[in-house]
Short mmCIF file of C-alpha atoms in Angstrom, two decimals:
data_model
loop_
_atom_site.label_atom_id
_atom_site.label_comp_id
_atom_site.label_asym_id
_atom_site.label_seq_id
_atom_site.Cartn_x
_atom_site.Cartn_y
_atom_site.Cartn_z
CA MET A 1 161.73 57.23 113.64
CA ASP A 2 160.60 60.47 112.04
CA THR A 3 161.37 62.25 115.29
CA ILE A 4 164.93 60.99 115.24
CA VAL A 5 165.38 62.01 111.58
CA ASN A 6 163.91 65.43 112.36
CA LYS A 7 166.27 65.87 115.32
CA ILE A 8 169.26 64.79 113.20
CA SER A 9 168.15 67.21 110.50
CA GLU A 10 167.87 70.01 113.06
CA ILE A 11 171.33 69.18 114.42
CA GLU A 12 172.76 69.15 110.91
CA THR A 13 171.12 72.50 110.12
CA ALA A 14 172.51 73.96 113.35
CA ALA A 15 175.96 72.56 112.53
CA VAL A 16 175.88 74.09 109.05
CA LYS A 17 174.81 77.42 110.54
CA ILE A 18 177.66 77.26 113.08
CA MET A 19 180.17 76.40 110.34
CA ASN A 20 178.95 79.31 108.19
CA GLU A 21 179.16 81.72 111.11
CA SER A 22 182.61 80.40 111.97
CA ALA A 23 183.80 80.91 108.38
CA LEU A 24 182.39 84.45 108.40
CA GLN A 25 184.12 85.25 111.69
CA LYS A 26 187.39 83.83 110.37
CA LYS A 27 187.10 85.99 107.27
CA GLU A 28 186.42 89.09 109.40
CA LEU A 29 189.37 88.28 111.69
CA ASP A 30 191.63 87.75 108.70
CA GLU A 31 190.63 91.13 107.26
CA GLU A 32 191.11 92.85 110.61
CA SER A 33 194.51 91.22 111.00
CA LYS A 34 195.51 92.31 107.48
CA GLN A 35 194.45 95.88 108.22
CA ARG A 36 196.48 95.91 111.44
CA MET A 37 199.53 94.50 109.65
CA ASP A 38 199.19 97.08 106.86
CA ALA A 39 198.92 99.88 109.42
CA TYR A 40 201.95 98.51 111.29
CA ASP A 41 203.95 98.25 108.06
CA ALA A 42 203.04 101.83 107.12
CA ASP A 43 204.04 103.04 110.58
CA VAL A 44 207.36 101.19 110.42
CA ASP A 45 208.02 102.55 106.93
CA GLN A 46 207.29 106.09 108.09
CA LYS A 47 209.55 105.75 111.14
CA THR A 48 212.30 104.21 109.02
CA GLU A 49 212.13 107.03 106.49
CA ALA A 50 212.26 109.61 109.29
CA LYS A 51 215.28 107.88 110.85
CA LEU A 52 217.02 107.66 107.47
CA ALA A 53 216.35 111.36 106.88
CA ASP A 54 217.91 112.16 110.27
CA ILE A 55 220.93 110.00 109.49
CA ARG A 56 221.35 111.60 106.06
CA ALA A 57 221.14 115.07 107.58
CA SER A 58 223.68 114.13 110.26
CA LEU A 59 226.06 112.66 107.69
CA GLU A 60 225.69 115.73 105.47
CA LYS A 61 226.49 117.97 108.45
CA GLU A 62 229.57 115.86 109.28
CA LYS A 63 230.66 115.94 105.64
CA GLN A 64 230.36 119.72 105.49
CA ALA A 65 232.31 120.10 108.75
CA GLU A 66 235.07 117.80 107.48
CA LEU A 67 235.16 119.61 104.13
CA SER A 68 235.41 122.95 105.89
CA SER A 69 238.24 121.62 108.08
CA LEU A 70 240.10 120.32 105.02
CA LYS A 71 239.66 123.66 103.22
CA GLU A 72 241.06 125.51 106.23
CA ALA A 73 244.03 123.13 106.46
CA ALA A 74 244.72 123.50 102.74
CA ALA A 75 244.51 127.30 103.00
CA ARG A 76 246.96 127.27 105.94
CA THR A 77 249.34 125.05 104.00
CA ILE A 78 249.18 127.34 100.98
CA LEU A 79 249.79 130.40 103.16
CA ASN A 80 252.78 128.70 104.80
CA LEU A 81 254.22 127.74 101.41
CA GLU A 82 253.69 131.25 100.06
CA LYS A 83 255.32 132.71 103.18
CA GLU A 84 258.28 130.34 102.88
CA TYR A 85 258.61 131.19 99.19
CA ALA A 86 258.40 134.94 99.88
CA GLU A 87 261.05 134.67 102.59
CA ASN A 88 263.36 132.21 100.85
CA HIS A 89 262.70 132.45 97.12
CA GLU A 90 266.13 133.90 96.35
CA THR A 91 267.89 131.20 98.37
CA LEU A 92 265.73 128.49 96.80
CA ALA A 93 266.32 129.84 93.29
CA ALA A 94 270.07 130.02 93.90
CA GLY A 95 270.09 126.44 95.18
CA ILE A 96 268.17 125.20 92.12
CA LEU A 97 270.49 127.10 89.78
CA LYS A 98 273.52 125.65 91.58
CA GLN A 99 272.14 122.10 91.22
CA MET A 100 271.50 122.67 87.53
CA ILE A 101 275.00 123.99 86.94
CA GLU A 102 276.78 121.34 88.96
CA GLY A 103 274.69 118.54 87.49
#
């Protein structure tokens, strides 16, 4: 009977040892998994920031090009208006005066 109790005790001790080792391995795997996830998150964040910086730079470049185009168009319009005024200011002034007089 003592032999059986001793064997059961040995089995129980071995089972406890296995459970402890299993818990330790699980803890190590959890930590390793967390480290990999943290590294992945940091990598994704870095790539996202780089992509956003590229997009911002591209949008800024487009904005500056559009602004430059609008400035050129406005300058052309102003030059055309000034040219028309220089060529026709007497006729325009006479027409305005005529409208004022005639009502």
